[in-house]
CSV table of C-alpha atoms in Angstrom, one decimal:
chain,number,residue,atom,x,y,z
A,414,UNK,CA,0.0,0.0,0.0
A,415,UNK,CA,2.4,2.6,-1.2
A,416,UNK,CA,0.6,5.8,-2.1
A,417,UNK,CA,1.5,9.2,-3.4
A,418,UNK,CA,-0.4,12.1,-1.9
A,419,UNK,CA,2.2,14.9,-1.8
A,420,UNK,CA,1.2,18.5,-2.1
A,421,UNK,CA,-1.6,18.4,0.4
A,422,UNK,CA,0.3,20.1,3.2
A,423,UNK,CA,-1.3,22.8,5.2
A,424,UNK,CA,0.5,25.9,6.4
A,425,UNK,CA,-2.5,26.5,8.7
A,426,UNK,CA,-2.0,23.1,10.3
A,427,UNK,CA,1.7,24.0,11.0
A,428,UNK,CA,0.8,27.4,12.4
A,429,UNK,CA,-1.8,25.9,14.8
A,430,UNK,CA,0.7,23.2,15.9
A,431,UNK,CA,3.4,25.7,16.6
A,432,UNK,CA,1.0,27.9,18.5
A,433,UNK,CA,-0.1,25.0,20.6
A,434,UNK,CA,3.4,23.9,21.6
A,435,UNK,CA,4.5,27.5,22.3
A,436,UNK,CA,1.5,27.8,24.5
A,437,UNK,CA,2.4,24.5,26.2
A,438,UNK,CA,5.9,25.8,27.2
A,439,UNK,CA,4.4,29.1,28.5
A,440,UNK,CA,1.8,27.2,30.4
A,441,UNK,CA,4.3,24.8,31.8
A,442,UNK,CA,6.7,27.5,33.2
A,443,UNK,CA,4.3,30.2,34.1
A,444,UNK,CA,1.3,28.3,35.4
A,445,UNK,CA,2.0,24.6,35.9
A,446,UNK,CA,5.1,25.3,38.2
A,447,UNK,CA,2.8,27.2,40.6
A,448,UNK,CA,1.1,23.9,41.5
A,449,UNK,CA,3.9,21.3,41.2
A,450,UNK,CA,7.6,21.0,40.5
A,451,UNK,CA,8.4,20.8,36.8
A,452,UNK,CA,10.7,17.9,36.3
A,453,UNK,CA,14.4,17.8,37.2
A,454,UNK,CA,15.3,21.3,36.1
A,455,UNK,CA,17.8,20.2,33.5
A,456,UNK,CA,18.2,23.8,32.3
A,457,UNK,CA,19.7,24.6,35.7
A,458,UNK,CA,23.1,23.4,37.0
A,459,UNK,CA,21.6,23.2,40.5
A,460,UNK,CA,18.9,20.9,39.2
A,461,UNK,CA,21.5,18.5,37.9
A,462,UNK,CA,23.4,18.4,41.2
A,463,UNK,CA,20.2,17.8,43.1
A,464,UNK,CA,19.1,15.0,40.7
A,465,UNK,CA,22.5,13.2,40.6
A,466,UNK,CA,22.5,13.0,44.4
A,467,UNK,CA,19.7,10.4,44.2
A,468,UNK,CA,19.8,9.1,40.6
A,469,UNK,CA,20.4,5.4,40.2
A,470,UNK,CA,23.4,4.1,38.3
A,471,UNK,CA,21.2,3.2,35.4
A,472,UNK,CA,20.0,6.8,35.1
A,473,UNK,CA,23.3,8.6,35.2
A,474,UNK,CA,24.1,8.4,31.5
A,475,UNK,CA,20.7,9.5,30.3
A,476,UNK,CA,20.7,12.3,33.0
A,477,UNK,CA,24.1,13.6,32.0
A,478,UNK,CA,23.1,13.5,28.3
A,479,UNK,CA,19.9,15.4,28.9
A,480,UNK,CA,21.6,18.0,31.0
A,481,UNK,CA,24.3,18.4,28.3
A,482,UNK,CA,21.6,19.1,25.7
A,483,UNK,CA,19.8,21.7,27.7
A,484,UNK,CA,23.0,23.2,29.1
A,485,UNK,CA,24.4,23.8,25.6
A,486,UNK,CA,21.1,25.1,24.3
A,487,UNK,CA,20.9,27.4,27.3
A,488,UNK,CA,24.1,29.1,26.4
A,489,UNK,CA,22.3,30.5,23.4
A,490,UNK,CA,18.6,30.4,24.5
A,491,UNK,CA,18.3,31.3,28.2
A,492,UNK,CA,15.5,30.3,30.6
A,493,UNK,CA,12.6,28.4,29.0
A,494,UNK,CA,13.5,29.6,25.5
A,495,UNK,CA,15.5,26.4,24.9
A,496,UNK,CA,12.7,24.0,25.6
A,497,UNK,CA,10.3,26.3,23.7
A,498,UNK,CA,12.5,26.0,20.6
A,499,UNK,CA,12.5,22.2,21.0
A,500,UNK,CA,8.7,22.4,21.4
A,501,UNK,CA,8.5,24.2,18.1
A,502,UNK,CA,10.6,21.5,16.5
A,503,UNK,CA,8.1,19.0,17.9
A,504,UNK,CA,5.3,20.9,16.2
A,505,UNK,CA,7.2,21.0,12.9
A,506,UNK,CA,8.0,17.3,12.9
A,507,UNK,CA,4.4,16.5,13.8
A,508,UNK,CA,3.3,18.6,10.8
A,509,UNK,CA,5.8,16.7,8.6
A,510,UNK,CA,4.4,13.4,9.8
A,511,UNK,CA,0.7,14.2,9.3
A,512,UNK,CA,0.6,16.9,6.6
A,513,UNK,CA,0.0,14.6,3.7
A,514,UNK,CA,-2.9,12.7,5.4
A,515,UNK,CA,-4.4,15.3,7.7
A,516,UNK,CA,-7.4,15.7,5.4
A,517,UNK,CA,-8.1,12.0,5.7
A,518,UNK,CA,-8.3,12.2,9.5
A,519,UNK,CA,-11.0,13.1,11.9
A,520,UNK,CA,-9.8,16.5,12.8
A,521,UNK,CA,-11.5,16.3,16.3
A,522,UNK,CA,-9.6,13.1,17.0
A,523,UNK,CA,-6.3,14.5,15.7
A,524,UNK,CA,-6.5,17.6,17.8
A,525,UNK,CA,-7.6,15.7,20.9
A,526,UNK,CA,-4.5,13.5,20.5
A,527,UNK,CA,-2.2,16.5,20.1
A,528,UNK,CA,-3.8,18.8,22.8
A,529,UNK,CA,-3.7,16.6,25.9
A,530,UNK,CA,-2.6,19.2,28.5
A,531,UNK,CA,0.1,17.1,30.0
A,532,UNK,CA,1.4,16.2,26.6
A,533,UNK,CA,1.8,19.9,25.8
A,534,UNK,CA,3.4,20.5,29.2
A,535,UNK,CA,6.0,17.8,28.9
A,536,UNK,CA,6.7,18.3,25.2
A,537,UNK,CA,7.4,22.0,26.1
A,538,UNK,CA,9.5,21.6,29.2
A,539,UNK,CA,13.2,20.8,29.6
A,540,UNK,CA,13.0,17.0,30.3
A,541,UNK,CA,13.9,13.6,29.1
A,542,UNK,CA,10.3,13.3,27.9
A,543,UNK,CA,10.7,16.2,25.5
A,544,UNK,CA,13.7,14.7,23.9
A,545,UNK,CA,12.0,11.3,23.6
A,546,UNK,CA,8.9,12.8,22.1
A,547,UNK,CA,10.9,14.7,19.5
A,548,UNK,CA,13.0,11.7,18.7
A,549,UNK,CA,10.0,9.5,18.5
A,550,UNK,CA,8.3,11.8,16.0
A,551,UNK,CA,11.4,11.8,13.8
A,552,UNK,CA,11.3,8.0,13.7
A,553,UNK,CA,7.6,8.1,12.9
A,554,UNK,CA,8.3,10.5,10.0
A,555,UNK,CA,10.7,8.0,8.5
A,556,UNK,CA,8.4,5.0,9.2
A,557,UNK,CA,5.4,6.8,7.5
A,558,UNK,CA,7.3,7.7,4.4
A,559,UNK,CA,9.0,4.3,4.1
A,560,UNK,CA,6.0,2.1,4.9
A,561,UNK,CA,3.0,3.9,3.4
A,562,UNK,CA,4.1,6.6,0.9
A,563,UNK,CA,6.0,6.3,-2.3
A,564,UNK,CA,9.6,7.2,-1.7
A,565,UNK,CA,13.1,5.8,-1.5
A,566,UNK,CA,15.5,5.8,1.4
A,567,UNK,CA,17.0,9.3,1.9
A,568,UNK,CA,18.4,11.6,4.6
A,569,UNK,CA,15.4,10.9,6.8
A,570,UNK,CA,17.1,7.5,7.5
A,571,UNK,CA,20.1,9.2,9.1
A,572,UNK,CA,17.9,11.4,11.3
A,573,UNK,CA,15.8,8.3,12.3
A,574,UNK,CA,19.0,6.5,13.3
A,575,UNK,CA,20.1,9.4,15.4
A,576,UNK,CA,16.7,9.6,17.0
A,577,UNK,CA,16.7,5.9,17.7
A,578,UNK,CA,20.1,6.4,19.5
A,579,UNK,CA,18.6,9.2,21.7
A,580,UNK,CA,15.6,7.0,22.6
A,581,UNK,CA,17.8,4.0,23.4
A,582,UNK,CA,20.0,6.3,25.7
A,583,UNK,CA,17.1,7.8,27.6
A,584,UNK,CA,14.3,5.2,27.5
A,585,UNK,CA,15.7,1.8,26.5
A,586,UNK,CA,12.5,0.0,27.3
A,587,UNK,CA,10.4,2.2,24.9
A,588,UNK,CA,13.2,1.8,22.4
A,589,UNK,CA,12.1,-1.8,21.8
A,590,UNK,CA,8.8,-0.6,20.3
A,591,UNK,CA,10.5,2.0,18.1
A,592,UNK,CA,13.0,-0.6,17.0
A,593,UNK,CA,10.2,-2.9,15.8
A,594,UNK,CA,8.4,-0.3,13.7
A,595,UNK,CA,11.7,1.1,12.4
A,596,UNK,CA,13.0,-2.3,11.2
A,597,UNK,CA,9.6,-3.3,9.9
A,598,UNK,CA,9.5,-0.1,7.8
A,599,UNK,CA,13.2,-0.3,6.7
A,600,UNK,CA,12.8,-3.9,5.4
A,601,UNK,CA,9.1,-3.6,4.4
A,602,UNK,CA,9.6,-4.4,0.7
A,603,UNK,CA,11.4,-7.7,1.5
A,604,UNK,CA,9.0,-8.5,4.4
A,605,UNK,CA,6.0,-8.0,2.2
A,606,UNK,CA,7.3,-10.6,-0.3
A,607,UNK,CA,8.1,-13.1,2.4
A,608,UNK,CA,5.3,-12.6,5.0
A,609,UNK,CA,2.3,-10.5,4.0
A,610,UNK,CA,0.9,-12.8,1.4
A,611,UNK,CA,1.3,-15.9,3.6
A,612,UNK,CA,0.4,-15.1,7.2
A,613,UNK,CA,-3.2,-14.9,8.4
A,614,UNK,CA,-4.2,-13.3,11.7
A,615,UNK,CA,-4.4,-16.8,13.2
A,616,UNK,CA,-0.8,-17.6,12.2
A,617,UNK,CA,0.4,-14.3,13.7
A,618,UNK,CA,-1.4,-15.1,17.0
A,619,UNK,CA,0.2,-18.5,17.0
A,620,UNK,CA,3.6,-17.1,16.4
A,621,UNK,CA,3.3,-14.6,19.2
A,622,UNK,CA,1.9,-17.2,21.6
A,623,UNK,CA,4.8,-19.6,20.9
A,624,UNK,CA,7.3,-16.8,21.2
A,625,UNK,CA,5.9,-15.8,24.6
A,626,UNK,CA,5.9,-19.4,25.9
A,627,UNK,CA,9.4,-19.9,24.6
A,628,UNK,CA,10.7,-16.8,26.3
A,629,UNK,CA,9.0,-17.7,29.6
A,630,UNK,CA,10.3,-21.3,29.5
A,631,UNK,CA,13.8,-20.3,28.6
A,632,UNK,CA,14.0,-17.7,31.4
A,633,UNK,CA,12.6,-20.3,33.9
A,634,UNK,CA,15.1,-23.0,33.0
A,635,UNK,CA,18.3,-21.0,32.4
A,636,UNK,CA,18.3,-18.2,35.0
A,637,UNK,CA,17.0,-17.0,38.3
A,638,UNK,CA,14.9,-14.5,36.4
A,639,UNK,CA,11.5,-15.1,38.1
A,640,UNK,CA,12.8,-15.9,41.5
A,641,UNK,CA,15.4,-13.2,42.0
A,642,UNK,CA,15.8,-10.8,39.0
A,643,UNK,CA,12.1,-9.7,38.9
A,644,UNK,CA,12.0,-9.1,42.7
A,645,UNK,CA,15.2,-7.1,42.5
A,646,UNK,CA,13.7,-5.0,39.7
A,647,UNK,CA,10.5,-4.5,41.7
A,648,UNK,CA,12.4,-3.4,44.8
A,649,UNK,CA,14.6,-1.0,42.8
A,650,UNK,CA,11.6,0.7,41.2
A,651,UNK,CA,9.7,0.9,44.5
A,652,UNK,CA,12.8,2.5,46.2
A,653,UNK,CA,13.2,5.0,43.5
A,654,UNK,CA,9.8,6.5,44.5
A,655,UNK,CA,9.6,5.8,48.2
A,656,UNK,CA,13.1,7.3,48.7
A,657,UNK,CA,11.4,10.7,48.4
A,658,UNK,CA,9.7,11.2,51.7
A,659,UNK,CA,8.6,14.7,50.6
A,660,UNK,CA,6.6,13.3,47.6
A,661,UNK,CA,3.1,13.8,49.0
A,662,UNK,CA,1.4,11.8,46.2
A,663,UNK,CA,3.3,8.5,46.7
A,664,UNK,CA,1.3,5.3,47.2
A,665,UNK,CA,2.6,3.2,50.0
A,666,UNK,CA,-0.1,0.6,50.7
A,667,UNK,CA,0.7,-1.6,47.7
A,668,UNK,CA,1.6,-5.3,48.3
A,669,UNK,CA,4.9,-5.6,46.4
A,670,UNK,CA,7.1,-8.5,47.4
A,671,UNK,CA,7.2,-11.3,44.8
A,672,UNK,CA,6.4,-12.2,41.2
A,673,UNK,CA,2.8,-13.0,42.1
A,674,UNK,CA,2.4,-9.3,43.3
A,675,UNK,CA,3.8,-8.2,40.0
A,676,UNK,CA,1.2,-10.1,38.1
A,677,UNK,CA,-1.7,-9.3,40.4
A,678,UNK,CA,-1.0,-5.6,40.5
A,679,UNK,CA,-0.7,-5.3,36.8
A,680,UNK,CA,-4.4,-5.9,36.4
A,681,UNK,CA,-5.3,-2.5,38.0
A,682,UNK,CA,-2.0,-0.7,37.8
A,683,UNK,CA,-1.6,-0.7,34.0
A,684,UNK,CA,-4.9,1.1,33.2
A,685,UNK,CA,-4.5,3.2,36.3
A,686,UNK,CA,-1.0,4.2,35.4
A,687,UNK,CA,-2.2,5.3,31.9
A,688,UNK,CA,-4.8,7.4,33.6
A,689,UNK,CA,-2.7,8.9,36.4
A,690,UNK,CA,-4.6,9.9,39.6
A,691,UNK,CA,-7.4,7.7,40.9
A,692,UNK,CA,-10.9,9.2,41.4
A,693,UNK,CA,-10.3,9.3,45.1
A,694,UNK,CA,-6.9,11.1,44.7
A,695,UNK,CA,-8.6,13.6,42.4
A,696,UNK,CA,-11.3,14.3,44.9
A,697,UNK,CA,-9.0,14.5,47.9
A,698,UNK,CA,-6.6,16.8,45.9
A,699,UNK,CA,-8.7,18.9,43.6
A,700,UNK,CA,-5.6,20.0,41.7
A,701,UNK,CA,-5.3,16.4,40.4
A,702,UNK,CA,-9.0,16.1,39.3
A,703,UNK,CA,-8.5,17.6,35.9
A,704,UNK,CA,-5.6,15.2,35.4
A,705,UNK,CA,-7.9,12.3,36.3
A,706,UNK,CA,-10.4,13.5,33.6
A,707,UNK,CA,-7.6,13.8,31.1
A,708,UNK,CA,-6.4,10.3,32.0
A,709,UNK,CA,-9.8,8.8,31.4
A,710,UNK,CA,-9.9,10.4,28.0
A,711,UNK,CA,-6.4,9.3,27.2
A,712,UNK,CA,-7.2,5.6,28.1
A,713,UNK,CA,-10.5,5.8,26.1
A,714,UNK,CA,-8.7,7.1,23.0
A,715,UNK,CA,-5.9,4.6,23.3
A,716,UNK,CA,-8.4,1.7,23.6
A,717,UNK,CA,-10.3,3.1,20.6
A,718,UNK,CA,-7.2,3.4,18.4
A,719,UNK,CA,-5.9,-0.1,19.3
A,720,UNK,CA,-9.4,-1.6,18.7
A,721,UNK,CA,-9.5,0.1,15.2
A,722,UNK,CA,-6.0,-1.3,14.5
A,723,UNK,CA,-7.1,-4.8,15.3
A,724,UNK,CA,-10.1,-4.4,13.1
A,725,UNK,CA,-7.8,-3.1,10.3
A,726,UNK,CA,-5.5,-6.0,10.7
A,727,UNK,CA,-8.3,-8.4,10.0
A,728,UNK,CA,-9.4,-6.4,6.9
A,729,UNK,CA,-6.0,-5.7,5.4
A,730,UNK,CA,-3.4,-8.5,4.9
A,731,UNK,CA,-0.9,-5.8,3.8
A,732,UNK,CA,-1.2,-3.8,7.1
A,733,UNK,CA,-0.9,-6.8,9.4
A,734,UNK,CA,2.9,-6.6,9.1
A,735,UNK,CA,2.8,-3.1,10.6
A,736,UNK,CA,0.0,-3.6,13.2
A,737,UNK,CA,0.3,-7.0,14.9
A,738,UNK,CA,4.0,-7.1,15.8
A,739,UNK,CA,3.6,-3.5,16.9
A,740,UNK,CA,0.7,-4.3,19.2
A,741,UNK,CA,2.4,-7.4,20.6
A,742,UNK,CA,5.6,-5.6,21.5
A,743,UNK,CA,3.7,-2.5,22.8
A,744,UNK,CA,1.6,-4.6,25.2
A,745,UNK,CA,4.7,-6.5,26.3
A,746,UNK,CA,6.7,-3.3,27.0
A,747,UNK,CA,3.8,-1.6,28.8
A,748,UNK,CA,3.4,-4.7,31.0
A,749,UNK,CA,7.1,-4.8,31.9
A,750,UNK,CA,7.3,-1.0,32.5
A,751,UNK,CA,4.1,-0.5,34.4
A,752,UNK,CA,5.7,-0.3,37.9
A,753,UNK,CA,7.1,3.1,36.9
A,754,UNK,CA,3.5,4.3,36.5
A,755,UNK,CA,2.1,2.8,39.7
A,756,UNK,CA,3.7,4.4,42.8
A,757,UNK,CA,3.1,8.1,42.1
A,758,UNK,CA,0.3,9.5,39.9
A,759,UNK,CA,2.3,12.7,39.2
A,760,UNK,CA,5.2,10.6,37.9
A,761,UNK,CA,2.8,8.5,35.9
A,762,UNK,CA,1.4,11.7,34.2
A,763,UNK,CA,5.0,12.5,33.2
A,764,UNK,CA,6.4,9.2,32.2
A,765,UNK,CA,3.6,8.2,29.9
A,766,UNK,CA,4.2,11.2,27.7
A,767,UNK,CA,7.3,9.5,26.4
A,768,UNK,CA,5.0,6.8,25.0
A,769,UNK,CA,2.6,9.3,23.4
A,770,UNK,CA,4.1,9.3,19.9
A,771,UNK,CA,4.3,5.5,19.7
A,772,UNK,CA,1.0,4.6,21.5
A,773,UNK,CA,-1.3,7.4,20.3
A,774,UNK,CA,0.2,9.1,17.2
A,775,UNK,CA,1.5,6.0,15.4
A,776,UNK,CA,-1.9,4.2,15.4
A,777,UNK,CA,-3.5,7.5,14.2
A,778,UNK,CA,-1.0,7.6,11.4
A,779,UNK,CA,-1.7,4.1,10.2
A,780,UNK,CA,-5.5,4.7,10.2
A,781,UNK,CA,-4.9,8.0,8.2
A,782,UNK,CA,-2.8,6.3,5.5
A,783,UNK,CA,-5.3,3.5,5.2
A,784,UNK,CA,-8.2,5.9,4.7
A,785,UNK,CA,-6.1,7.9,2.2
A,786,UNK,CA,-5.3,4.8,0.2
A,787,UNK,CA,-8.9,3.6,0.3
A,788,UNK,CA,-10.1,6.9,-1.0
A,789,UNK,CA,-7.5,7.0,-3.8
A,790,UNK,CA,-8.5,3.5,-4.8
A,791,UNK,CA,-12.2,4.3,-4.8
A,792,UNK,CA,-11.6,7.4,-7.0
A,793,UNK,CA,-9.4,5.4,-9.4
A,794,UNK,CA,-12.2,2.9,-9.9
A,795,UNK,CA,-14.7,5.7,-10.6
A,796,UNK,CA,-12.3,7.3,-13.1
A,797,UNK,CA,-11.8,3.9,-14.8
A,798,UNK,CA,-15.5,3.6,-15.3
């Protein structure tokens, strides 16, 4: 399904996206900071020293990289001008990703996905999330043009590789999802010849089931993964939140001792982590209630987009290659990463923004290209008559 729909870009779309992200930065620094701390203050040297005093060994490299980026930008653009400029780049890359298919989207859905308040805040603030969001969109731009639009490999591949490096450095768990869609797009011509014409939905499900069983059996037989490694990971994540006695939103009454607790808590913590605050937390702390409403909307749209993708994978043999591996890996990574969204609703609101391009905008992009292709094919049949 390679289509050519160039020349449909909208300067008005770009202008609105830039305005939205500039507003996001201004809101983050002039309003949001009055109610809560805005990240780790990477644009300030004092912020780095404070963060490094409690950062884990695994976080040191990504923290130093993020500080270096904002420190060097701050030499030219003081204050919040540096993250504002990066926010404008996010708007521009979003425009590049969607400009050719914007007319084939529900505009209400598109703007809802791009105007989530916390998405605008964290895509406009100096943070790891801002760098991951920008890098993720660069990867999506390459994936869209390579997978769905007519075009050969070009300089966008270099930018995509650099962006993949940034994501790996800052959020290696989310990197896995981007790696799947990147490699699928890069080798899509070959993969279509080998896989698309031969694999039904049932075969894909069988492959993923056997893969999951194989991984579980291998880890059970060859390592202490389920008896020791998972518990160590659980305790490390728990400590990273509970170490802050001043964090008033921390959740302490969670049973968190063994693998069974990991599996049991995933049932409620995954959807709740994608929402943020609970209803009770929103009522007891009114400042969190708008975030609760936003989280409900986020989870609803996420569920809708994944449902539409599953429907599309049944209809389109061609698109299964892009949809089913992506959904499988996304669910696996969210399952593994959910503890980071469980212990503090404020942190959940922040951390999930790194997943926004890959969990919200990528499904939206697939649906848009499918609708564009279907419309072009319909018009071609009419012209042929």
